[in-house]
Short mmCIF file of C-alpha atoms and ligand atoms in Angstrom, two decimals:
data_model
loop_
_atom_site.label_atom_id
_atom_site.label_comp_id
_atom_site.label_asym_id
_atom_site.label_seq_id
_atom_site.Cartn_x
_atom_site.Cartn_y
_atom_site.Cartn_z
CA UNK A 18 0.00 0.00 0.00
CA UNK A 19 0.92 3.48 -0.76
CA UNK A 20 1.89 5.32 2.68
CA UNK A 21 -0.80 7.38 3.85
CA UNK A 22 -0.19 8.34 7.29
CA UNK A 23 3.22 7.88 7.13
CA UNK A 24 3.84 9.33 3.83
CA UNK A 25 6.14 12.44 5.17
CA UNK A 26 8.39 10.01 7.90
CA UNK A 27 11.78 10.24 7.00
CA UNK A 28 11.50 13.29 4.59
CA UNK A 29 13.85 16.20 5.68
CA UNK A 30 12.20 18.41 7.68
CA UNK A 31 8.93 16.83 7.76
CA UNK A 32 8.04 18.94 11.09
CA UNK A 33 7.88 21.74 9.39
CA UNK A 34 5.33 23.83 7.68
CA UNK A 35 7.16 24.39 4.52
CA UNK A 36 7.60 20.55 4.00
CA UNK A 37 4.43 19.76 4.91
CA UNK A 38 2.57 22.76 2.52
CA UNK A 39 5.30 21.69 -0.38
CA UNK A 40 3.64 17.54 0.09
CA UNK A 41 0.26 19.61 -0.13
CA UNK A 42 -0.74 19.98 3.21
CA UNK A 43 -3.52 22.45 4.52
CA UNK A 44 -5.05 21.75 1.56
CA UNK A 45 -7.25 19.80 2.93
CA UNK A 46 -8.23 22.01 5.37
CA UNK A 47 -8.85 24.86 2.41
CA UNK A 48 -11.50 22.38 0.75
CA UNK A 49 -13.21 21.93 4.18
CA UNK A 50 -14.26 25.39 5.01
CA UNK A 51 -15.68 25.10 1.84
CA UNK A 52 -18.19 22.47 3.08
CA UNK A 53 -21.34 23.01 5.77
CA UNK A 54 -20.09 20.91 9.28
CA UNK A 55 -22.65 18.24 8.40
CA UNK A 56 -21.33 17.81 4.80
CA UNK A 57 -18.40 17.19 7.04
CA UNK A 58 -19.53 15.40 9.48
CA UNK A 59 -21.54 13.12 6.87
CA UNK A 60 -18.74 12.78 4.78
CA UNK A 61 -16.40 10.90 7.67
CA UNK A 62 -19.80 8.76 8.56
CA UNK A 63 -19.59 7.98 4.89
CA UNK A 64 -16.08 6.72 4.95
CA UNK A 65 -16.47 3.89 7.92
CA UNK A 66 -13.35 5.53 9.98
CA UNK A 67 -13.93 4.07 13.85
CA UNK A 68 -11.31 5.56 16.11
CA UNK A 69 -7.70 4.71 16.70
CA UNK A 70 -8.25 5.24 19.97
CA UNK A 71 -8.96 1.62 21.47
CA UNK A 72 -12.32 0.91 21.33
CA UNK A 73 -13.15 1.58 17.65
CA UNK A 74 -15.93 4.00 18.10
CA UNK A 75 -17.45 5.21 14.66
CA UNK A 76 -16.08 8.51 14.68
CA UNK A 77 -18.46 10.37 12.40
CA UNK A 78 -20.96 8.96 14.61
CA UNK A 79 -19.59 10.29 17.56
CA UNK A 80 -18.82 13.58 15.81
CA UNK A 81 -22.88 13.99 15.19
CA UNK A 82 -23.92 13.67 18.67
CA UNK A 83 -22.58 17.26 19.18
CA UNK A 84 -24.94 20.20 19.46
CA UNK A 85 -25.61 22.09 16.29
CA UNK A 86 -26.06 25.78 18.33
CA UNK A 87 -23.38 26.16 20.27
CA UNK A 88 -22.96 29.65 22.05
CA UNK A 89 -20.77 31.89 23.40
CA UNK A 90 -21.82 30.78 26.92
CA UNK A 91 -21.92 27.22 26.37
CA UNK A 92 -19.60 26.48 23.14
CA UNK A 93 -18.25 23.24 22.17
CA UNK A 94 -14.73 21.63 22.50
CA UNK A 95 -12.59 19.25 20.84
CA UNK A 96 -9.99 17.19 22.76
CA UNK A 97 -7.29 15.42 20.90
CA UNK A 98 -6.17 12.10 23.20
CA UNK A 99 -2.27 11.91 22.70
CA UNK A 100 -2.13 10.44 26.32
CA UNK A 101 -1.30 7.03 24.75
CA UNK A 102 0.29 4.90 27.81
CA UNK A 103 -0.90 1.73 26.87
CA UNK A 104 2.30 -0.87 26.82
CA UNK A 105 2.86 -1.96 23.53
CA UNK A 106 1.70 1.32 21.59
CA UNK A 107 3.91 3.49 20.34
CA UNK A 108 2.02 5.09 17.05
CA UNK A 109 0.78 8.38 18.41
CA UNK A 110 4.41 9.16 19.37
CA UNK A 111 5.59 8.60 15.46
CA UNK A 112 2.84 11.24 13.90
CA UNK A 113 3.30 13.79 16.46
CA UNK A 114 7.07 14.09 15.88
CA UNK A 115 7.27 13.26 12.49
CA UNK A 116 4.09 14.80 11.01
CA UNK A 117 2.91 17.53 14.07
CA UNK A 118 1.28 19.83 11.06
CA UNK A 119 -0.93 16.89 9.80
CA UNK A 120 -2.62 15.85 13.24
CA UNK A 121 -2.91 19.95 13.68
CA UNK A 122 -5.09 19.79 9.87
CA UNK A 123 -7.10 17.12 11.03
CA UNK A 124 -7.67 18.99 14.39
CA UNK A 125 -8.68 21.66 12.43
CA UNK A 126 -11.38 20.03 10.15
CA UNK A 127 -12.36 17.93 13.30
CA UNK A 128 -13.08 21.40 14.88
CA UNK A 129 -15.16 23.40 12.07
CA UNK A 130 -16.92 19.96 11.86
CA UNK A 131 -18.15 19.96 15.56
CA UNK A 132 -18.23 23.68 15.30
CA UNK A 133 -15.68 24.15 17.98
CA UNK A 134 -13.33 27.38 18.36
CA UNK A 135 -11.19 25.65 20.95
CA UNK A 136 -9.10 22.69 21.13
CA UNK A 137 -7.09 20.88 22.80
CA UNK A 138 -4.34 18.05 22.27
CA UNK A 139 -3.59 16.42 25.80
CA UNK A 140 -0.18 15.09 25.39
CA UNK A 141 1.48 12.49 27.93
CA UNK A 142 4.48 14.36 29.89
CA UNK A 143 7.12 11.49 29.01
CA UNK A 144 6.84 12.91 25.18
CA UNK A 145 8.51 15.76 25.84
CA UNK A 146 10.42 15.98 22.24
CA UNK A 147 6.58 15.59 20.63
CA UNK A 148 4.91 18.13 23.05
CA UNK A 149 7.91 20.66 21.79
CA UNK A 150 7.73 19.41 17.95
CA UNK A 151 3.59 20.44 18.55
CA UNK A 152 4.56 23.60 20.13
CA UNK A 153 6.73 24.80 17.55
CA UNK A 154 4.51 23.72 14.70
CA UNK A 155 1.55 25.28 16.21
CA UNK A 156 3.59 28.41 16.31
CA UNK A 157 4.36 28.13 12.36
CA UNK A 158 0.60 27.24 11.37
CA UNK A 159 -0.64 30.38 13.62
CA UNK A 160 1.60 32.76 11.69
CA UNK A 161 0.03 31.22 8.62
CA UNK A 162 -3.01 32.05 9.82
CA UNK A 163 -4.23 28.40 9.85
CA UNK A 164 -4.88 28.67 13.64
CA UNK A 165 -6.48 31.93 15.38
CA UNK A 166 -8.76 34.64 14.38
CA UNK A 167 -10.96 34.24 11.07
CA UNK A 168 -8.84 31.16 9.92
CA UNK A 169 -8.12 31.53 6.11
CA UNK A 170 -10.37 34.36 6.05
CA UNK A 171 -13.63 31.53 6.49
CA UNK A 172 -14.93 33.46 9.41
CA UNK A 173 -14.48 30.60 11.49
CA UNK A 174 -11.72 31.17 14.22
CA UNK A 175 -10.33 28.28 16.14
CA UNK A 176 -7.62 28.32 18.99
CA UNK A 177 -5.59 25.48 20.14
CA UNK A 178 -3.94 24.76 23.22
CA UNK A 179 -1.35 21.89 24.08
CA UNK A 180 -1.11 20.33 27.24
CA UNK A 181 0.91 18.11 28.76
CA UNK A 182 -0.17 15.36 31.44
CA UNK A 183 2.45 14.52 34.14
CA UNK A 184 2.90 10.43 33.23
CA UNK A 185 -0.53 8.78 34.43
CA UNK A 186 -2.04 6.10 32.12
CA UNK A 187 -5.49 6.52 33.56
CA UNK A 188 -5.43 10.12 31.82
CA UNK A 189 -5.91 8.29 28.83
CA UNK A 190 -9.24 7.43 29.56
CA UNK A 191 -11.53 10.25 28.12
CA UNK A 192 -13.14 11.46 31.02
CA UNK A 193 -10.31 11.40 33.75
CA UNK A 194 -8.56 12.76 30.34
CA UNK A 195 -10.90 15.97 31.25
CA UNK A 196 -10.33 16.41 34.55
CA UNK A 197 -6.96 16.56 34.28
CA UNK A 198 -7.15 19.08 31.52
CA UNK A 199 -9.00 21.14 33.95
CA UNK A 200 -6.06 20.86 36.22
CA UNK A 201 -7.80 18.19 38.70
CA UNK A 202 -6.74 14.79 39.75
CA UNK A 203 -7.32 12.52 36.42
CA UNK A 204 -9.63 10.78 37.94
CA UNK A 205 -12.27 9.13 35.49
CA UNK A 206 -16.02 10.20 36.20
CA UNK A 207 -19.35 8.38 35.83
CA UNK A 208 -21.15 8.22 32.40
CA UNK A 209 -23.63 9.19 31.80
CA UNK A 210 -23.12 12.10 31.20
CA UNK A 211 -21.52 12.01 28.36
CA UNK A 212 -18.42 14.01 26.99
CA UNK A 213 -21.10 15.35 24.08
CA UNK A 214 -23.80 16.32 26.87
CA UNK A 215 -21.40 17.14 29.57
CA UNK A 216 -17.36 17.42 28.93
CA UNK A 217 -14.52 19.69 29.68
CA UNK A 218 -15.97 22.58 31.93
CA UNK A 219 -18.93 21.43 31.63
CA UNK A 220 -18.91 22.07 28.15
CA UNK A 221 -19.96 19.64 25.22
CA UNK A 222 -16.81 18.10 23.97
CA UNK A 223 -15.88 15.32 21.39
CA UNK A 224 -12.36 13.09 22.34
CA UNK A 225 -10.29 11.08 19.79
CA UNK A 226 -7.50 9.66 19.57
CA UNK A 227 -4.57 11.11 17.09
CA UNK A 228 -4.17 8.85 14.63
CA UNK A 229 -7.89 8.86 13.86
CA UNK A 230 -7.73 12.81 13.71
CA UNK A 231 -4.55 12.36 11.17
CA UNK A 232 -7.42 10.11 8.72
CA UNK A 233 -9.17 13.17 8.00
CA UNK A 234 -7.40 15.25 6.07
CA UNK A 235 -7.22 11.98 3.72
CA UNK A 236 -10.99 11.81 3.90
CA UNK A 237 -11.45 15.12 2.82
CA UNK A 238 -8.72 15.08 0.26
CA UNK A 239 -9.41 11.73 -1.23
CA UNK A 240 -13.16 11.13 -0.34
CA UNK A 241 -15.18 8.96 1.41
CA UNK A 242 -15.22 5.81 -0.68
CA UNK A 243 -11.06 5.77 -1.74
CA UNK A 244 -10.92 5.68 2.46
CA UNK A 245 -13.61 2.61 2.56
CA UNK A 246 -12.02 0.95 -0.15
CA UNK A 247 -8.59 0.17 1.82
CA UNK A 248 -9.62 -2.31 4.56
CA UNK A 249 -11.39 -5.89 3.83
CA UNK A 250 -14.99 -5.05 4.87
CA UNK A 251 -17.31 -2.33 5.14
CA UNK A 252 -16.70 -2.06 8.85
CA UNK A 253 -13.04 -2.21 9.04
CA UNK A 254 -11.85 0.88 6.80
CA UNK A 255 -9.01 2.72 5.96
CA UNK A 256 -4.92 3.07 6.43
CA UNK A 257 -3.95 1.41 9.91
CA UNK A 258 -0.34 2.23 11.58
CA UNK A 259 0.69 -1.16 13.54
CA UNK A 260 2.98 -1.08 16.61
CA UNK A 261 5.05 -4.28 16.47
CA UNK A 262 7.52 -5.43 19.90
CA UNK A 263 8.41 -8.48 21.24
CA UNK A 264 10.80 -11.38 19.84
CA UNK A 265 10.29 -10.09 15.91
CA UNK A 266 13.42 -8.77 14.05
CA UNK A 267 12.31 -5.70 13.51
CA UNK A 268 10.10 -4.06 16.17
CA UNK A 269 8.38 -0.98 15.43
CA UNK A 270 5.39 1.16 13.66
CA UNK A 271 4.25 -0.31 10.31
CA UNK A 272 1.71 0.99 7.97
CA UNK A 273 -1.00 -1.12 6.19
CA UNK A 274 -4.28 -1.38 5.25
CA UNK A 275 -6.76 -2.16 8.25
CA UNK A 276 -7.55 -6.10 8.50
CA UNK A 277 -3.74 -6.79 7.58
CA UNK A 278 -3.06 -10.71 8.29
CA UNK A 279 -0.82 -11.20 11.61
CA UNK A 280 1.10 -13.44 9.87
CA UNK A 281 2.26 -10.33 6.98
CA UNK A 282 2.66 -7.97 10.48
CA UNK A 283 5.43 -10.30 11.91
CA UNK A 284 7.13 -12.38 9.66
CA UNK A 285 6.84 -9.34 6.30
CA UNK A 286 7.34 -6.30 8.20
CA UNK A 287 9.03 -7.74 11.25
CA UNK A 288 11.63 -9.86 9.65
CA UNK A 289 9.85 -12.76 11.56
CA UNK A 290 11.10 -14.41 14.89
CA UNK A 291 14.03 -12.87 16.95
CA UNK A 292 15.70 -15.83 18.28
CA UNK A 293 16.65 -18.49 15.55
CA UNK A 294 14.50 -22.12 15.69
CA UNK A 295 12.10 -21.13 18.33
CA UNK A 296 8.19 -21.02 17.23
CA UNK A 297 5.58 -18.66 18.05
CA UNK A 298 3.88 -19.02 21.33
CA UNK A 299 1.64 -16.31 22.19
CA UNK A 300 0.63 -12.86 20.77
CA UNK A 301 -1.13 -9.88 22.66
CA UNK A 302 -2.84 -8.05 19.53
CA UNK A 303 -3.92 -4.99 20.71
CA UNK A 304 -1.96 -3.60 23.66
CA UNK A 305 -1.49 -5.10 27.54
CA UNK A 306 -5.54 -4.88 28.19
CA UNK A 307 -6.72 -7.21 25.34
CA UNK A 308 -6.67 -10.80 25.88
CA UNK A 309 -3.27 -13.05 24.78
CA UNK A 310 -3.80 -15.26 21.83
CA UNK A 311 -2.49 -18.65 21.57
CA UNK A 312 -0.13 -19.46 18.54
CA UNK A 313 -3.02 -21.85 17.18
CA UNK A 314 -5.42 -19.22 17.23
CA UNK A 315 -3.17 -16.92 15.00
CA UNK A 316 -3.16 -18.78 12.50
CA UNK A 317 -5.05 -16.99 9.35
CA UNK A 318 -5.83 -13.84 11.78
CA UNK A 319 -6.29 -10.39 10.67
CA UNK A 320 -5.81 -7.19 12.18
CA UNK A 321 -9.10 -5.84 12.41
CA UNK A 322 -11.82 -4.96 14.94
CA UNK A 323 -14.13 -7.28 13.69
CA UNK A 324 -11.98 -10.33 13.44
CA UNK A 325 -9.79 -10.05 16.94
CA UNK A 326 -13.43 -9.68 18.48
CA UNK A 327 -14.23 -12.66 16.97
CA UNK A 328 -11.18 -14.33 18.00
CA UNK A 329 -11.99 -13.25 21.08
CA UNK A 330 -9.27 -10.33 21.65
CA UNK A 331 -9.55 -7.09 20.22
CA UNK A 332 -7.74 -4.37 17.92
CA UNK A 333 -7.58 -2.05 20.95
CA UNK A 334 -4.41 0.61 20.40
CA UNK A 335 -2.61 -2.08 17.49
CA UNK A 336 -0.02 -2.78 19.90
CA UNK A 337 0.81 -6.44 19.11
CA UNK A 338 3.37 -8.04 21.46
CA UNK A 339 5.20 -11.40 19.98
CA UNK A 340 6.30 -13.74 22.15
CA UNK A 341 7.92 -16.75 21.21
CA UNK A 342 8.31 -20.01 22.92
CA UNK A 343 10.78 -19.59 25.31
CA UNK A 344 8.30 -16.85 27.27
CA UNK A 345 7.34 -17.46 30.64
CA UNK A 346 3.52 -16.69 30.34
CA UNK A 347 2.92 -16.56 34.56
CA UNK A 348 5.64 -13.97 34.36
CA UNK A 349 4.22 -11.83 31.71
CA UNK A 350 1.20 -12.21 33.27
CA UNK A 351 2.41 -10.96 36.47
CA UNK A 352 3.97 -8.25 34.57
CA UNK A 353 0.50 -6.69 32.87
CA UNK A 354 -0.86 -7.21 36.79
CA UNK A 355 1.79 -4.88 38.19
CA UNK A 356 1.14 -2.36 35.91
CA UNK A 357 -2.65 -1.93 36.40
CA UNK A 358 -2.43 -2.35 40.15
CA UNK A 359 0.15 0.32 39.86
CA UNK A 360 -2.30 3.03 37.43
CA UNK A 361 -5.60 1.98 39.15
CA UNK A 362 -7.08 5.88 40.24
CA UNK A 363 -8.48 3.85 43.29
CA UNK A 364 -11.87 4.82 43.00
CA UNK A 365 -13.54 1.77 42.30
CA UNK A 366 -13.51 -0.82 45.05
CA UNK A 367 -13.63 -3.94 42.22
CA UNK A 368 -10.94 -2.13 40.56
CA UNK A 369 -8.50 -0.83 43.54
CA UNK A 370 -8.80 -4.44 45.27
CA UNK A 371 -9.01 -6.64 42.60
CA UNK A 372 -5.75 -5.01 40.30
CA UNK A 373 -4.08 -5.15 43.84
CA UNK A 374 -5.22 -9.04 44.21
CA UNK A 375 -4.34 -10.34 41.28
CA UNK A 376 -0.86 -8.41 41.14
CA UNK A 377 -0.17 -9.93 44.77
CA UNK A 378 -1.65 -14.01 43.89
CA UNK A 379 0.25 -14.10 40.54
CA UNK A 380 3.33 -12.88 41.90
CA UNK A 381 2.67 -15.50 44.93
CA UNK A 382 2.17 -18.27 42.60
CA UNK A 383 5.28 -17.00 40.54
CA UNK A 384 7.42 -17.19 43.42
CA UNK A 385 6.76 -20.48 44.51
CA UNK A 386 4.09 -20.18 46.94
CA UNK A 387 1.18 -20.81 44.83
CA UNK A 388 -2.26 -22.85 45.99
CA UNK A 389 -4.07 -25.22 43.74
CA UNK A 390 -7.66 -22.77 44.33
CA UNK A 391 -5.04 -20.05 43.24
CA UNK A 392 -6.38 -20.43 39.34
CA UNK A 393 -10.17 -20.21 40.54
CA UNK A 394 -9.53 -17.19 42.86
CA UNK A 395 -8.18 -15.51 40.22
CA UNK A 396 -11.26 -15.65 37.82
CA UNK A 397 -13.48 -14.92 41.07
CA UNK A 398 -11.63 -12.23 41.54
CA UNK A 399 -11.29 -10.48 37.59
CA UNK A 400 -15.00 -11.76 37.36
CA UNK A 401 -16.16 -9.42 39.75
CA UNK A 402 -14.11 -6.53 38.41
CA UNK A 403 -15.78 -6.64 35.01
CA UNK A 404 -18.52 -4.22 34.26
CA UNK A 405 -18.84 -2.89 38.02
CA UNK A 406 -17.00 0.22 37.47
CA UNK A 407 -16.76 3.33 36.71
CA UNK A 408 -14.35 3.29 34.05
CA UNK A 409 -12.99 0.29 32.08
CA UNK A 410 -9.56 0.22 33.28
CA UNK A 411 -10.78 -2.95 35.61
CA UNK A 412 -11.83 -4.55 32.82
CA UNK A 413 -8.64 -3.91 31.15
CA UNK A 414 -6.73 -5.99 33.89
CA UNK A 415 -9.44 -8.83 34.69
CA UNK A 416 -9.65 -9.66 30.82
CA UNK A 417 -6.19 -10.54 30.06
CA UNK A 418 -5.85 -11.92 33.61
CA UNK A 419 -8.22 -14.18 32.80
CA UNK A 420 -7.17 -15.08 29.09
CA UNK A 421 -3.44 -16.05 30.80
CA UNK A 422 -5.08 -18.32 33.10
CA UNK A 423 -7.58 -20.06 30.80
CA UNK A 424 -4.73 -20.13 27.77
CA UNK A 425 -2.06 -21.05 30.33
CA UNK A 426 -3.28 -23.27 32.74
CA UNK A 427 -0.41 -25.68 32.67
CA UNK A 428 2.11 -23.30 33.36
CA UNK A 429 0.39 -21.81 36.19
CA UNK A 430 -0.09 -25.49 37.79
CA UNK A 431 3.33 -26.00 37.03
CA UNK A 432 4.53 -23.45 39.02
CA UNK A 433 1.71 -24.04 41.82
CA UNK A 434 3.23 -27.87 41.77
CA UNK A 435 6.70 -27.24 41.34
CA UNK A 436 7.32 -23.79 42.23
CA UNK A 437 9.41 -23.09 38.97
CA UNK A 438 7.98 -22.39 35.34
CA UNK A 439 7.68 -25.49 32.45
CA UNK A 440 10.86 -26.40 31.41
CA UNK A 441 10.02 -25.36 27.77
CA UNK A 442 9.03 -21.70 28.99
CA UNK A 443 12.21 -21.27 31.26
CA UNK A 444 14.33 -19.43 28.74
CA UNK A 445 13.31 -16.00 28.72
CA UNK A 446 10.55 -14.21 30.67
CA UNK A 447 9.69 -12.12 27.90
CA UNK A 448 8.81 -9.39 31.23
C1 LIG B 504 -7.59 3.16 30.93
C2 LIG B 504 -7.77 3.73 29.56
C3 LIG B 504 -6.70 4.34 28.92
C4 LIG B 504 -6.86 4.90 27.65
N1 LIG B 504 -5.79 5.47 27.06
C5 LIG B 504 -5.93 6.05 25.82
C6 LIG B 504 -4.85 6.71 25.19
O1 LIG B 504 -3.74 6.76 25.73
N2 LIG B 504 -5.06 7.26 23.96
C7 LIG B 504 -6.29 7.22 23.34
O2 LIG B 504 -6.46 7.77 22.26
N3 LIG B 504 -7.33 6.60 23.92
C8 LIG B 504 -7.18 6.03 25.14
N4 LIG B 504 -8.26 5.44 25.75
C9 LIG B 504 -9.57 5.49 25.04
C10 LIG B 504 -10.24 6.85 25.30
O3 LIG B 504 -10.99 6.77 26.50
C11 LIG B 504 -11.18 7.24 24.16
O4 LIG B 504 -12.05 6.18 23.90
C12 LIG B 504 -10.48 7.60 22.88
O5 LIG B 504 -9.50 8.60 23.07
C13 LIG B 504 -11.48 8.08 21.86
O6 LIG B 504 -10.86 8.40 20.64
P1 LIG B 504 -11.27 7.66 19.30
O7 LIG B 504 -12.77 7.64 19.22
O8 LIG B 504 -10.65 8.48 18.24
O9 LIG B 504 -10.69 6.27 19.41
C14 LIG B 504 -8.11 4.85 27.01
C15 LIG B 504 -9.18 4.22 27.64
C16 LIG B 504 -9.01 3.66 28.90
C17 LIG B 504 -10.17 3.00 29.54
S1 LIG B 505 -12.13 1.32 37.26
FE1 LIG B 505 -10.19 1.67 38.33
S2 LIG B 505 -9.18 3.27 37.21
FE2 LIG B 505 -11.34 3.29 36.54
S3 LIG B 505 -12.32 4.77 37.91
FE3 LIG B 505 -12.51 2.81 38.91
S4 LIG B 505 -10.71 2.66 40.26
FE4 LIG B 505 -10.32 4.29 38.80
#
């Protein structure tokens, strides 16, 4: 496939504005002003994009749920989510600090779409290098007159502030997200209401993710159906950026059309297994929260939402983690434990217990003092996490929790019996 998202990495000077006008950017931008926000809005329904975000949301959906008459008073916000913390993801961080001028176009159109004169992109504090490549950009599309009063003379004017988080993963989820925007503890909050009805300030206010805000200028450019014709079905659309880590070759972000097969992600663009003669084992497709897939149910996957869901996993953030078969699965486990014990907000009783129990029984069983009911406690416990709170982090940690044990079982009752991991998965953590 032709690089979409990607298509200015590695140029010289791809940050800037005078690259990124020379490849044609704003361009895009130009053309929407042109259009009524509902041609807009219509036009990204039309195209199938569901956000990048993690839970695949169909963003022109989302986008029409916004009032139509904002006011001075009560006007309506956009929020670009470039918290991305999720282990294994690592695609965000590539388009804001290769490409900063193309996720400020698409916050643009986003904004005249929802009819927004504000925005903001929430940036996690460890990218420090993309929150200054965003800052200096913003500075260069300003003087342009791209961002600020009576943008390219439309009479629509739209400001946009960065700000940076200070490291939490929770602050990824939209409506702790807010809070912390508004300079309070990111502490998720109870929906409804929803971000639409009820968001930053109070204000209505639409959240996505930065890769699904980079689609748009594409939409726009290209139209509806050249977006809905790359992917395999009418659900799954569009130019996908993979993140690829674990025992491949090459780790890192690759660019193909959504539904790629696993099998192209590792062994084509990953150079296939790190460590010479040893097979697949086990591969976390979406980022630490969805649930681990066995090498046997790999086989003929694709990359999509619709398929991992089917497989029983998800697409979540594209952050597939390969491990091969010299990975201790109870430690990897205990691993994804730690860190959601570690970024629970504590609100949640389910989720501030139950992250903190099954941290504390997989690390018991890991190091040797493990009880045959350990396996069932565990499910008792992620079982009672799921759905009872306020935001889905819990769910994030009982799901894969569970998927380790039920995919797993023997090395867990290894270690319960023996107090050491198989034999065959004693060669490399993989943690
Ligand atoms: C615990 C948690 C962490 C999240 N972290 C991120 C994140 O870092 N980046 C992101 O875009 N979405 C993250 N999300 C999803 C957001 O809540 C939200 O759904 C998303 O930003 C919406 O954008 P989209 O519709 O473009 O996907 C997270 C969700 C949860 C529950
Ligand atoms: S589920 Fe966990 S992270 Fe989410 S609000 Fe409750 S305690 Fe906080």
């Amino acid at each position: 496939m032709e690089p979409v998202l990607t298509r200015n990495v590695g140029i010289d000077g791809s940050q800037t504005l005078g690259v990124y006008q020379a490849r044609g950017g704003y361009l895009a931008l130009r053309k929407a002003l042109g259009l009524t926000p509902d041609a807009l809005v219509n036009l990204v329904k039309a195209s199938g994009l569901r956000g990048r975000g993690g839970a695949g949301f169909p963003t022109g959906l989302k986008w029409s749920f916004m009032p139509k008459d904002p006011t001075p008073e009560r006007p309506n916000y956009l929020v670009c989510n470039a918290d991305e913390s999720e282990p294994g993801t690592f695609k965000d961080r590539l388009l804001i600090e290769n490409d900063p001028h193309m996720l400020l176009e698409g916050t643009l159109i986003a904004a005249y779409a929802l009819r927004a004169e504000r925005a903001f992109i929430y940036i996690r504090g460890e990218y420090a290098y993309g929150a200054k490549t965003l800052i200096d950009a913003l500075r260069e599309a300003r003087a342009a007159g791209y961002v600020g009063r009576d943008v390219l003379g439309s009479g629509w004017s739209c400001e946009i502030v960065i700000h940076r988080g200070a490291g939490a993963y929770i602050c990824g989820e939209e409506t702790a997200l807010m809070d912390s925007l508004e300079g309070g503890r990111g502490n998720p909050r109870l929906k409804p209401p929803f971000p639409a009805a009820h968001g930053v300030y109070g204000r209505p206010t639409t959240i996505n993710n930065v890769e699904t805000l980079c689609c748009v200028p594409f939409i726009v450019e290209r139209g509806a159906d050249w977006f809905k014709a790359i992917g395999p079905d009418e659900k799954n659309t569009g130019p996908k950026l993979y993140c690829l880590s674990g025992h491949v070759r090459r780790p890192g972000v690759y660019e193909a059309p959504m539904g790629l097969p696993l099998a192209e992600l590792i062994d084509g663009f990953g150079g296939g297994m790190l460590r010479p003669g040893r097979a697949l084992k086990a591969v976390i497709p979406g980022g630490s929260s969805t649930p681990v897939l066995r090498a046997e149910e790999c086989a003929g996957l694709r990359m999509d939402f619709d398929a991992l869901a089917k497989a029983g996993s998800m697409l979540g953030s594209a952050g597939c983690i390969v491990m091969d078969e010299g990975t201790d699965m109870v430690a990897v486990a205990e691993r994804v434990a730690h860190f959601y014990a570690h970024e629970s907000c504590g609100q949640c009783t389910p989720c501030r217990e139950g992250t903190g129990w099954i941290e504390k029984v997989i690390a018991r069983i890991r190091r040797g003092g493990g009880r045959p009911e350990d396996l069932e406690l565990l499910d008792e416990i992620a079982q009672g996490m799921q759905g009872t709170t306020i935001c889905p982090l819990a769910d994030a940690a009982a799901m894969p929790c569970r998927a380790f044990v039920a995919k797993f079982r023997d090395e867990f009752e290894h270690y319960i019996e023996r107090g050491r991991p198989l034999a065959a998965a004693a060669s490399g953590t993989g943690a």
